[in-house]
Coordinates of C-alpha atoms in Angstrom, one line a residue:
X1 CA -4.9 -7.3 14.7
X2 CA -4.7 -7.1 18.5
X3 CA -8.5 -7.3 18.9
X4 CA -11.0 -9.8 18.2
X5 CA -12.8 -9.4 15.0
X6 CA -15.7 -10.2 16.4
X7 CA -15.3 -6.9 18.9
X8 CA -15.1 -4.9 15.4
X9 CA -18.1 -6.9 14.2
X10 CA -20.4 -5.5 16.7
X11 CA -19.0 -2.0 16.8
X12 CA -18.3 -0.7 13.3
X13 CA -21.7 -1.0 12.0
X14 CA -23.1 1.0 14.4
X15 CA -20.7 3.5 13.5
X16 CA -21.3 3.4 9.8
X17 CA -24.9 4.4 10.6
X18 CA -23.7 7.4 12.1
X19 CA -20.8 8.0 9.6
X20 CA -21.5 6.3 6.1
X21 CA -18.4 7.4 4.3
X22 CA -15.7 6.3 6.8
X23 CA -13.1 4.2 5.5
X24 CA -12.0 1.8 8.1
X25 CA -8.0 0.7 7.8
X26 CA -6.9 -1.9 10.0
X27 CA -2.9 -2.7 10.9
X28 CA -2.5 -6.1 10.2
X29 CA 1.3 -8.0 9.4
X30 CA 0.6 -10.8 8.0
X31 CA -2.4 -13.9 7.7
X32 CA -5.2 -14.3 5.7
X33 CA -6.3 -10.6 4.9
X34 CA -9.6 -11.0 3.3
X35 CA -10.7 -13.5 5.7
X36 CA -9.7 -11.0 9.0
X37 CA -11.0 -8.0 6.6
X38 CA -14.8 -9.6 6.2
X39 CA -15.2 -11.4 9.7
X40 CA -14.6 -7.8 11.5
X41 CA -16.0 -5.4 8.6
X42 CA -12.4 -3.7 7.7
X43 CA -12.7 -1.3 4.3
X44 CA -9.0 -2.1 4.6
X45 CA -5.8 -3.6 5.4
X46 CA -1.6 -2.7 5.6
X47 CA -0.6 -4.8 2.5
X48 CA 2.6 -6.4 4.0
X49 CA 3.5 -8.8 2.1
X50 CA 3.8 -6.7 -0.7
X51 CA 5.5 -3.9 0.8
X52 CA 8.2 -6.8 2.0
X53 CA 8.3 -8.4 -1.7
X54 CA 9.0 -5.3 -3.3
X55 CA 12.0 -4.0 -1.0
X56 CA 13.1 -7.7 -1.1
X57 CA 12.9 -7.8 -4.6
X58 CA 15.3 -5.1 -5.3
X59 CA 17.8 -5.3 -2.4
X60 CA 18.3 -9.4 -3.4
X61 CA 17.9 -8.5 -7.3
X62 CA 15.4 -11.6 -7.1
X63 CA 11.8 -11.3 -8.7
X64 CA 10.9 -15.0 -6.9
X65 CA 9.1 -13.0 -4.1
X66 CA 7.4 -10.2 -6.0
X67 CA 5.7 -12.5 -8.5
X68 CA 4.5 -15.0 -5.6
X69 CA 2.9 -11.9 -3.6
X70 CA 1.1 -10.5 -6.8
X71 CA -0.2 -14.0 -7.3
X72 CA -1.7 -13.9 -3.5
X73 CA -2.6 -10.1 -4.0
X74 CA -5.0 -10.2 -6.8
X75 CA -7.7 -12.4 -5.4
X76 CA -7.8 -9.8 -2.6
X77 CA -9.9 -7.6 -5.2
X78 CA -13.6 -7.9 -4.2
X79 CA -12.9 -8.8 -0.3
X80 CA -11.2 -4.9 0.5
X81 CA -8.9 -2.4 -0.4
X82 CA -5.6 -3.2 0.4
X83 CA -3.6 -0.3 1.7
X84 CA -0.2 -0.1 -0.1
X85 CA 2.8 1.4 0.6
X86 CA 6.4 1.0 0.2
X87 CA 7.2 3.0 3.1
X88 CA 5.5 4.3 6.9
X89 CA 5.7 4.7 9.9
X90 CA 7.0 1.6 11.3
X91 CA 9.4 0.6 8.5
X92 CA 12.5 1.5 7.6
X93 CA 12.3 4.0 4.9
X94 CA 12.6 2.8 1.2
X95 CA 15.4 4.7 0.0
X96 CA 17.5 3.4 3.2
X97 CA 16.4 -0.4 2.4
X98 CA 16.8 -0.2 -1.6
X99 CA 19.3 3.5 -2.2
X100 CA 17.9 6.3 -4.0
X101 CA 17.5 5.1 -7.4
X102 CA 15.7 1.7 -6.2
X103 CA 13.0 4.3 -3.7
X104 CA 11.9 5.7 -7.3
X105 CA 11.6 2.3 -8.7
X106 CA 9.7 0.6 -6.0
X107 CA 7.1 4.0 -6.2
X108 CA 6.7 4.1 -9.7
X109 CA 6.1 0.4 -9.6
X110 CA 3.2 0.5 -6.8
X111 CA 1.2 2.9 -9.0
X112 CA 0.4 0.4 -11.5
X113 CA -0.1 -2.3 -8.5
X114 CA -4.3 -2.5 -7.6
X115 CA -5.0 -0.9 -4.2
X116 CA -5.1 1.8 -2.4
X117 CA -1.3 3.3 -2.8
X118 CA 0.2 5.8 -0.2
X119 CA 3.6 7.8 -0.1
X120 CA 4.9 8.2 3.4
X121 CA 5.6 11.4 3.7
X122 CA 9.4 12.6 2.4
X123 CA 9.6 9.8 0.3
X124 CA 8.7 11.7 -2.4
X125 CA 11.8 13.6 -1.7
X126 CA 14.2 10.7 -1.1
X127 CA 14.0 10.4 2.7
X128 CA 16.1 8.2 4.4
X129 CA 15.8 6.6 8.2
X130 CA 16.5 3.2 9.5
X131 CA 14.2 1.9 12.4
X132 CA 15.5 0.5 14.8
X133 CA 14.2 -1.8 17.9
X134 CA 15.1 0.7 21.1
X135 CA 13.3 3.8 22.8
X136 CA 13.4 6.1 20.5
X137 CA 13.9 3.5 17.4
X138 CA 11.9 5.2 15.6
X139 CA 12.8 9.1 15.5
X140 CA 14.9 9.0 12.3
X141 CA 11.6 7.1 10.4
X142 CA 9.1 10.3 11.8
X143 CA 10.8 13.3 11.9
X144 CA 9.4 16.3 11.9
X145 CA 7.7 18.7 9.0
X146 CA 9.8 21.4 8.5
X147 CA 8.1 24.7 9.3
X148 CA 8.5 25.7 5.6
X149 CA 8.4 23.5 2.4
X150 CA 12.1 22.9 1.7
X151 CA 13.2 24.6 -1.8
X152 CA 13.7 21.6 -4.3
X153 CA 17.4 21.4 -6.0
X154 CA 19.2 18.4 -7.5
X155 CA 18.0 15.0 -6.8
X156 CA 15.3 15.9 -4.5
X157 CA 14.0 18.0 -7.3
X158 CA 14.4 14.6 -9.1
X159 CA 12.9 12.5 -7.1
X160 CA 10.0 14.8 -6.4
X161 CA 9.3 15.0 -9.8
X162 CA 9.6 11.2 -10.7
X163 CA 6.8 11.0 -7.8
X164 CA 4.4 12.9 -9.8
X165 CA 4.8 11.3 -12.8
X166 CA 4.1 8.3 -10.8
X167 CA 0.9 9.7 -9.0
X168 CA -0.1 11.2 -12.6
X169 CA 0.0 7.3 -13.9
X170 CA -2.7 6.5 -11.7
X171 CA -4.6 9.5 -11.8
X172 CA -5.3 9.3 -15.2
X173 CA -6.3 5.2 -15.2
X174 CA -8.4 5.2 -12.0
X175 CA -9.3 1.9 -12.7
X176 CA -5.7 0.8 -11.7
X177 CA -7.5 0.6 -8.3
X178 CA -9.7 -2.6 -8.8
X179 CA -7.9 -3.7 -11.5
X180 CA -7.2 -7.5 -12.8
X181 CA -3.4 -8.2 -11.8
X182 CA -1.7 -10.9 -13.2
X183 CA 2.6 -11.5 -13.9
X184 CA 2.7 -12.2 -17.3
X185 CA 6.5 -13.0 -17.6
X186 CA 9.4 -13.3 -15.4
X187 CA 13.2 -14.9 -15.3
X188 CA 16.4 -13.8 -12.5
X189 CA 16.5 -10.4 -13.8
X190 CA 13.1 -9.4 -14.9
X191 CA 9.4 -9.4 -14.3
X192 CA 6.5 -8.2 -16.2
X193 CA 2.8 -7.7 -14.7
X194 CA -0.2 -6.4 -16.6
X195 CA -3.3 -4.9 -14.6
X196 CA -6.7 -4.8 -16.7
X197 CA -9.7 -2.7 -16.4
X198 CA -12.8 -4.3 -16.6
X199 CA -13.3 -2.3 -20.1
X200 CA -10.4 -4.1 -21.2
X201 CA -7.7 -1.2 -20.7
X202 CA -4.4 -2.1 -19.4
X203 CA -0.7 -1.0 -17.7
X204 CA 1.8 -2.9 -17.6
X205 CA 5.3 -2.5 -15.8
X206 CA 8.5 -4.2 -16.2
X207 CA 10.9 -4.6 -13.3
X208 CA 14.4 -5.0 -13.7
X209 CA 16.4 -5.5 -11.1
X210 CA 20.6 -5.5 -10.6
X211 CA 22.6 -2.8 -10.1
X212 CA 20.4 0.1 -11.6
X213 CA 16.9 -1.2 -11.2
X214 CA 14.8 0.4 -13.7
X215 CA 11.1 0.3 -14.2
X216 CA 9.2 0.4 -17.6
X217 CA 5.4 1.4 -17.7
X218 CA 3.0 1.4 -21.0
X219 CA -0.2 0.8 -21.4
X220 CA -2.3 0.6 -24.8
X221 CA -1.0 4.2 -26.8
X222 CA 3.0 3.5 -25.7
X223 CA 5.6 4.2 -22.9
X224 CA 4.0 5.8 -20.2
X225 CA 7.0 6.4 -17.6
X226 CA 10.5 4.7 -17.6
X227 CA 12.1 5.1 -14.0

């Protein structure tokens, strides 16, 4: 977001014809992301807004933002992929904004959000690490790979698995991806948003927030997850 669209506008097509399947991401914060994503040629942008609303969302027990973001994140479909995340590498990790139970929640919860979701690495295992603005702000949000995957016990084990469930959600309706994403009901404690296929297929998810946040996820043959 740094450089001119225009300078990306004269480069990246030249670079397409010598790599066709690249997938260009772009960092941008905040503005009108289908307008900056066509007028320099981005596959992709960082999805803000709707990493923000969901954190908010559960620390503040208030759906208000989440349902206003899903309303400005749907007509993104067609322009680009929005890259989404709850989690990365310049935010403070979700299970240090939101506690453990909330970090399962918010993951669950992308899956069934259109996009291009991605799991910052030790989420899945309940991470924690709280940026901060200094030198060195932010060592406790990228520390490094253990040499050897870490033997899985109590509520890592949990979380881990919770995670796959998640991921297996979207796996199996790939069509989550470009999907039709619309709130279909919401009040202070709960909101409920149904993504469509184009064939007509469906997921929907209900948030509740409070205390213990909880997620519910179905889609046409019954209960699909329940976080």
């Amino acid at each position: 977001y740094r450089v001119p669209t225009g300078f990306w506008a004269q480069v990246l097509p030249g670079v397409r014809r010598v790599h066709p399947e690249m997938l260009t991401v772009a960092e941008i914060l905040h503005g009108d992301y289908a307008a900056i994503a066509q007028a320099a040629g981005f596959d992709s942008v960082t999805q803000y807004e709707l990493w923000k609303a969901i954190w908010s969302t559960l620390a503040d027990r208030n759906p208000h933002e989440l349902v206003w973001t899903l309303e400005r994140h749907d007509p993104l479909r067609g322009a680009l992929l929005p890259w989404t995340f709850v989690s990365n590498h310049d935010v403070t990790r979700i299970a240090s904004q939101v506690g453990l139970k909330g970090a399962r929640v918010a993951t669950a919860a992308l899956m069934t959000i259109p996009g291009m979701p991605a799991i910052y690495y030790g989420d899945e295992l309940g991470a924690t690490g709280v940026k901060e603005e200094r030198i060195g702000g932010d060592d406790a949000i990228r520390p490094a790979l253990p040499e050897q995957p870490a033997l899985l016990s109590g509520e890592s084990a949990e979380t881990y698995r919770l995670a796959q469930l998640s991921i297996q959600i979207r796996r199996t309706h790939p069509w989550l991806v470009d999907g039709a994403c619309g709130v279909t009901q919401w009040d202070d404690q709960r909101l409920t948003w149904r993504t469509t296929g184009s064939d007509g297929q469906w997921v929907e998810s209900m948030l509740t927030v409070g205390s213990e946040p909880s997620v519910r996820i179905s889609d046409a043959t019954g209960e699909l997850l329940v976080v």
